[in-house]
C-alpha positions as a printed Julia matrix, in Angstrom:
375×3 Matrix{Float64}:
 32.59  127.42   66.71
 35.95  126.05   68.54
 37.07  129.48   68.02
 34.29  131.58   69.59
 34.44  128.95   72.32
 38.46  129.95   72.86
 37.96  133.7    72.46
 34.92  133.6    75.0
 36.93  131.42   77.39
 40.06  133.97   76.7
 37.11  137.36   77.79
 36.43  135.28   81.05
 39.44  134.74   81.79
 40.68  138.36   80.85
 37.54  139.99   83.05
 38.15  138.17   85.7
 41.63  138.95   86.41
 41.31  142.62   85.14
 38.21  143.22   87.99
 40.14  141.85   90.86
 40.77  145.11   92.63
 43.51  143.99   95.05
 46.31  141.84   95.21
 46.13  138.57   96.37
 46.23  135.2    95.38
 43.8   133.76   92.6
 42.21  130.2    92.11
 42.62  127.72   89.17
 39.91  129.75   88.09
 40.97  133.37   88.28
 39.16  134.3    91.03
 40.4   134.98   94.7
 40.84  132.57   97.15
 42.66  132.55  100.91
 45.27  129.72   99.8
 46.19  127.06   97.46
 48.66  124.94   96.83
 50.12  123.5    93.48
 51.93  120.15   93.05
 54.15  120.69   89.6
 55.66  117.41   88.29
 58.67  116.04   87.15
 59.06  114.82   83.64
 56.93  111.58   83.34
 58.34  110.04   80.44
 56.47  106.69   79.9
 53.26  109.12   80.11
 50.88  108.92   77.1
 49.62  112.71   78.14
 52.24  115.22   76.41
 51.4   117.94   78.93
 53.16  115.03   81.64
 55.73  113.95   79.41
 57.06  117.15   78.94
 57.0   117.75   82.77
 54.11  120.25   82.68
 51.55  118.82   84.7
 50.6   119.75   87.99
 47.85  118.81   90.75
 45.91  121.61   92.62
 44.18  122.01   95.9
 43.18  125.23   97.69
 40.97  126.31  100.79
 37.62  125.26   98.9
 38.66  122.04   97.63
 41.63  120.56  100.09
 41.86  117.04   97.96
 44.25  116.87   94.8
 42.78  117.68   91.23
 44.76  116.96   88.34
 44.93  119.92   85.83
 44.03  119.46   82.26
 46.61  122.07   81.41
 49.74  122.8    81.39
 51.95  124.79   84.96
 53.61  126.85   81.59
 50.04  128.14   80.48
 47.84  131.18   80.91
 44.63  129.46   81.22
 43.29  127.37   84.57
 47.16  128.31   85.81
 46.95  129.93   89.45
 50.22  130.7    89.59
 49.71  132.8    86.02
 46.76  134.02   87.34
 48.34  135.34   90.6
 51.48  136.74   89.28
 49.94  138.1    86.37
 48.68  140.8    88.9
 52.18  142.56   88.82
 53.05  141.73   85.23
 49.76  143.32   84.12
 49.67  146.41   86.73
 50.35  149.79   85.6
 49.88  150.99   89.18
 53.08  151.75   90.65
 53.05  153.58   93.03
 49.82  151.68   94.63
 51.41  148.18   95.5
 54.57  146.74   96.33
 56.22  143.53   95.39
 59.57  141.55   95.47
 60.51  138.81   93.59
 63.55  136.6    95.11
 65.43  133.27   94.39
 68.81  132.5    95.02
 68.78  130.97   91.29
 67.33  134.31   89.52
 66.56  133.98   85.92
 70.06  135.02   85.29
 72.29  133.92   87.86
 73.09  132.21   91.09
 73.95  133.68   94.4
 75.54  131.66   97.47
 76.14  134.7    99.66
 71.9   135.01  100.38
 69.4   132.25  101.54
 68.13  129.39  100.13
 64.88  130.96   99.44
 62.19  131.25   96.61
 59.41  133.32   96.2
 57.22  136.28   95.36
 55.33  138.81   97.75
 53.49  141.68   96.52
 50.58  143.87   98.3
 48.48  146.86   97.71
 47.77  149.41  100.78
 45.05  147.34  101.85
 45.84  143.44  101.49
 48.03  141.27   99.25
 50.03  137.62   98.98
 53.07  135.49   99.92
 53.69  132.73   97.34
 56.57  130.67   98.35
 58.02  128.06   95.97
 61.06  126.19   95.06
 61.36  126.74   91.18
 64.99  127.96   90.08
 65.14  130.8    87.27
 61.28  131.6    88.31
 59.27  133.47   87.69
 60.98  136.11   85.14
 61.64  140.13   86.34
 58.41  141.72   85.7
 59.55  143.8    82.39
 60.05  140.01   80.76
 56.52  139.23   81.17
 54.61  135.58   82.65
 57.18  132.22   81.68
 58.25  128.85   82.53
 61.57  128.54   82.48
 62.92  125.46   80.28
 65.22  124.8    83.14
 61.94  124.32   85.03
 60.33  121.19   83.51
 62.58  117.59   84.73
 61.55  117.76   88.35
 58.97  118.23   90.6
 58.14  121.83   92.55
 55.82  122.87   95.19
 54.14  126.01   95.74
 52.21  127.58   98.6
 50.13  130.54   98.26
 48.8   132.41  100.94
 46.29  135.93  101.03
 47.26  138.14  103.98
 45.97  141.33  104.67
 48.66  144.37  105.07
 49.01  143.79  108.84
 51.19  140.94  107.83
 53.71  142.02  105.74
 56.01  143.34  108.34
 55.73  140.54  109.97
 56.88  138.3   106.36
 59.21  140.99  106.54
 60.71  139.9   110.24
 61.32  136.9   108.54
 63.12  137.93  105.77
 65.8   139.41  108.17
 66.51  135.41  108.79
 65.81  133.83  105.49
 67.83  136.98  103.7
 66.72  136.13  100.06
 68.39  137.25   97.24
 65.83  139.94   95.6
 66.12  140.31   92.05
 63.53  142.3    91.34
 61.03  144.94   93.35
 58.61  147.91   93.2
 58.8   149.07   96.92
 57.17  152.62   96.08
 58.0   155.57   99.22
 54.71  155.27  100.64
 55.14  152.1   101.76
 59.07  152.35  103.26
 57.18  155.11  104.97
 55.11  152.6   106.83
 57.18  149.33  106.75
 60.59  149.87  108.46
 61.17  146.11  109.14
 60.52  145.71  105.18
 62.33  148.6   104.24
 65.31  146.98  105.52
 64.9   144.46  103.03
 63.54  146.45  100.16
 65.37  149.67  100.98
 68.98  150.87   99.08
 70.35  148.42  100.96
 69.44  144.58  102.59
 70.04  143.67  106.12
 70.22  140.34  107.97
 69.95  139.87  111.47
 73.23  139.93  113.47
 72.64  138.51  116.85
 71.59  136.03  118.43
 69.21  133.49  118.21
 69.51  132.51  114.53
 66.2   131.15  113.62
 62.6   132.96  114.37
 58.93  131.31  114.42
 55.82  133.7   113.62
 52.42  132.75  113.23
 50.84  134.95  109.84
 47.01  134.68  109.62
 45.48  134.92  106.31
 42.88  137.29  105.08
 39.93  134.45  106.15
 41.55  133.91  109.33
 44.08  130.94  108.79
 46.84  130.43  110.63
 50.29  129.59  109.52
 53.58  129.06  111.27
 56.57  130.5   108.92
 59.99  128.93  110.16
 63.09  130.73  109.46
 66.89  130.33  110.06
 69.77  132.41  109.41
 73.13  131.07  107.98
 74.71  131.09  111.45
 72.08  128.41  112.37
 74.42  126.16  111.18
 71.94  123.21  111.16
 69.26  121.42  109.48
 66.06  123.55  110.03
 63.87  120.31  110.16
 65.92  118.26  112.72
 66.74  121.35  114.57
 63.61  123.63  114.87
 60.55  122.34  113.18
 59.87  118.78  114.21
 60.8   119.93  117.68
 58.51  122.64  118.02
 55.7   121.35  116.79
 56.47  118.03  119.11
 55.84  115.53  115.89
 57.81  113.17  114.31
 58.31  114.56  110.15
 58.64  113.06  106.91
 60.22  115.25  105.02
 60.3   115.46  101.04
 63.33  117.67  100.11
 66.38  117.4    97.2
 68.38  114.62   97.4
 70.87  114.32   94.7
 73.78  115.82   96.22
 75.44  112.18   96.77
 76.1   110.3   100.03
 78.5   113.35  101.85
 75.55  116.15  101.35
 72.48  114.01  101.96
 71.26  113.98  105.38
 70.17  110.86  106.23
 66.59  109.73  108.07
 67.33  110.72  111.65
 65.97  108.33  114.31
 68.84  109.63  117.47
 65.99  112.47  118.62
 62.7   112.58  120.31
 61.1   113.59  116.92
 62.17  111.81  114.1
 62.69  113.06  110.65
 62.18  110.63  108.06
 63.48  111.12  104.75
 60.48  110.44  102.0
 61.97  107.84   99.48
 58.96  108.06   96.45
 55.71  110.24   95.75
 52.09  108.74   94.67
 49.56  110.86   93.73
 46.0   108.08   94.0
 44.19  111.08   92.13
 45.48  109.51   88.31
 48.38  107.37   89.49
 51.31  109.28   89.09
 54.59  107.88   90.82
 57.98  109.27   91.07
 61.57  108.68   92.97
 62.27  111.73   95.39
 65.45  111.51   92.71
 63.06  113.3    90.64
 61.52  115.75   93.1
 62.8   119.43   93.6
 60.09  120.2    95.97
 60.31  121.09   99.7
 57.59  119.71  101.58
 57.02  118.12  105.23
 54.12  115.95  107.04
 53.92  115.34  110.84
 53.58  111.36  110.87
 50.54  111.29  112.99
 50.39  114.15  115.21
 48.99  117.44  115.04
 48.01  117.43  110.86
 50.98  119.25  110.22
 51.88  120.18  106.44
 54.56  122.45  105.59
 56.08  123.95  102.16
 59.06  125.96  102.28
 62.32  126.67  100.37
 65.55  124.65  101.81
 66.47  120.91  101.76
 67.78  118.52  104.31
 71.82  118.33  103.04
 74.87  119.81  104.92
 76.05  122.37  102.95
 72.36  123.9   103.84
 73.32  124.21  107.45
 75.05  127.46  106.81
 72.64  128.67  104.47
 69.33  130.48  105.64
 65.69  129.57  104.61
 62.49  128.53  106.12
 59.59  126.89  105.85
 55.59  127.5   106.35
 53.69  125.1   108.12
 49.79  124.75  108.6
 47.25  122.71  110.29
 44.27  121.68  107.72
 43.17  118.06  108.35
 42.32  117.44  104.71
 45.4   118.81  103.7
 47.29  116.89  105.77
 45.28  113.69  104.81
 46.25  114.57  100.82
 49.93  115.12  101.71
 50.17  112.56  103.64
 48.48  109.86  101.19
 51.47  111.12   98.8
 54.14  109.45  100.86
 54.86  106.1    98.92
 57.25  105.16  101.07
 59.61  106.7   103.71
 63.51  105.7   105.06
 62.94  103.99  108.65
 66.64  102.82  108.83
 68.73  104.08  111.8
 71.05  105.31  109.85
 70.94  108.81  111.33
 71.85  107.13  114.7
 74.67  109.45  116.23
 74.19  112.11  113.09
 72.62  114.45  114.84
 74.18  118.03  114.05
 73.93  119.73  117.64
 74.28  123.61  117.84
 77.6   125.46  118.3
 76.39  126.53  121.26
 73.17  126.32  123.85
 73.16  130.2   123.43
 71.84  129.7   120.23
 68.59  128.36  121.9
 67.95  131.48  123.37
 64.52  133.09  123.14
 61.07  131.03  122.26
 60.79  129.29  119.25
């Protein structure tokens, strides 16, 4: 009986994904949805659950449902996984020549590049509509030939993901940002009839990438989603030269910022909470999840996520951390205004830096030419 159960879950599962007709990005449950976000978590060793201790587990939220669940499975799996069931789309598609898509990460499955952005991700549409998941996973997700995967590499610390369903209208304009961000692609299907359509994105996708080469550095674009969300992508070029929350983000949006980011790179690269601006950024110290009391040290966090303090109902998810050597490298963030959202983000910060040690820190711009043009 425990089998039939399994096989009939496996059908389900199976039709649902193979009757999705376009690409975009699919619920805990296989079926499509305007956005979600997944909360993957470090390795919880005291944990009695092996799925935690092994640094599997994950919490879920999406458009429908904007509070944390806690999934019974596993981020690795193939069931209730809506990051399987989203990229599954390409590693299942025989159709060419009918969608694009571009995997990038400046820690590919096989290597490490310096010389692009410090950006993570996977975009893919069809001629009518597709998705932009942004994440911070190293080594993910493996070159389509290889197949679905979680990378060993993948399971000590904690990652964030943000997926978002855009119609086509928007791709050019992902693409605009792209020129800023400059990830490293590892891996694409950008098929003729699409370059034919999508010069800004042929310029990534094309024989070979640009970047932009004047000034300003950074550029702000609001992307609405297939149900009519908005969200603000921030992106800066490696020229920027500094830190894209302090700089650009907390200033624009006029709110003071926690910001959860990766802090491990010792007293010289860490940037510390900075209190010397109008709008603070403070540095998160610790995450608690109230949905199943899960705790961790930002120590153990590899995520990239930011909260306005109590303005606005900012949350954001992006690619790049707060540390100096990430002045000169480009990368971005996406930032949305969903109350609930912002309520369940914000309820994760267990506790924050309010020291004034980033009194007089403040990395100012080469230049005020650099400010030119709207954020």
């Amino acid at each position: 009986m425990a089998g039939q159960r399994s096989l009939l879950t496996g059908l389900v599962l199976w039709w649902t994904l193979v009757t999705v007709d376009s690409m975009q990005c699919l619920s805990i449950a296989g079926k499509p949805v305007d956005w979600y976000v997944v909360y993957k978590l470090p390795i919880l060793s005291k944990s009695l659950n092996p799925i935690m201790s092994r640094g599997l587990g994950f919490y879920y939220l999406d458009v429908d449902s904007p509070t944390w669940i806690l999934s019974k499975v596993g981020i690795d799996g193939k069931v209730a996984n809506p990051v399987y069931n989203t990229l599954q789309q390409i590693y299942s598609s025989s159709k060419n020549g009918s969608y694009m898509y571009a995997m990038y990460n400046d820690q590919t499955p096989s290597s490490e590049s310096l010389n692009h952005g410090h950006s993570k991700g996977v975009l893919s549409f069809d001629t009518q509509e597709g998705f932009w998941l942004v994440h911070s996973t190293p080594h993910f997700p493996p070159n389509r030939t290889m197949g679905w995967a979680w990378p060993d590499s993948a399971m000590d610390y904690g990652q964030a993901f943000l997926c978002v369903s855009y119609p086509i209208a928007m791709m050019e304009k992902i693409g605009e940002q792209f020129l800023y961000t400059y990830p490293k692609i590892y891996d694409k299907n950008f098929p003729a009839s699409f370059a034919a359509k999508s010069p800004v994105m042929n310029q990534i996708l094309g024989d070979k990438q640009s970047h932009v080469k004047q000034l300003p550095w950074y550029h702000k674009t609001t992307l609405v989603s297939k149900a009519g969300h908005n969200f603000v992508s921030y992106a800066k070029f490696g020229k920027f030269m500094a830190d894209l929350y302090d700089n650009l983000v907390a200033i624009d949006l006029q709110s003071d910022m926690m910001v959860e980011t990766w802090q491990k790179g010792g007293v010289k690269e860490n940037l510390p909470t900075n209190c010397s601006i109008q709008y603070k950024v403070y540095n998160v110290e610790n995450v608690t999840f109230p949905v199943g009391g899960v705790y961790f040290l930002e120590t153990k966090d590899h995520s990239k996520w930011a909260v306005s303090v109590d303005k606005g109902g900012w949350t954001c998810i992006g690619d790049i951390n707060r540390q100096r050597s990430q002045f000169h490298r480009a990368g971005g963030t996406v930032c949305f205004q969903q109350k609930q959202v912002w309520k369940s983000f914000r309820a994760l910060v267990g506790n924050h830096d309010t020291s004034t040690q980033g009194r007089g820190l403040f990395i100012t711009r080469v230049s005020d030419e650099m400010l030119v043009g709207p954020i």
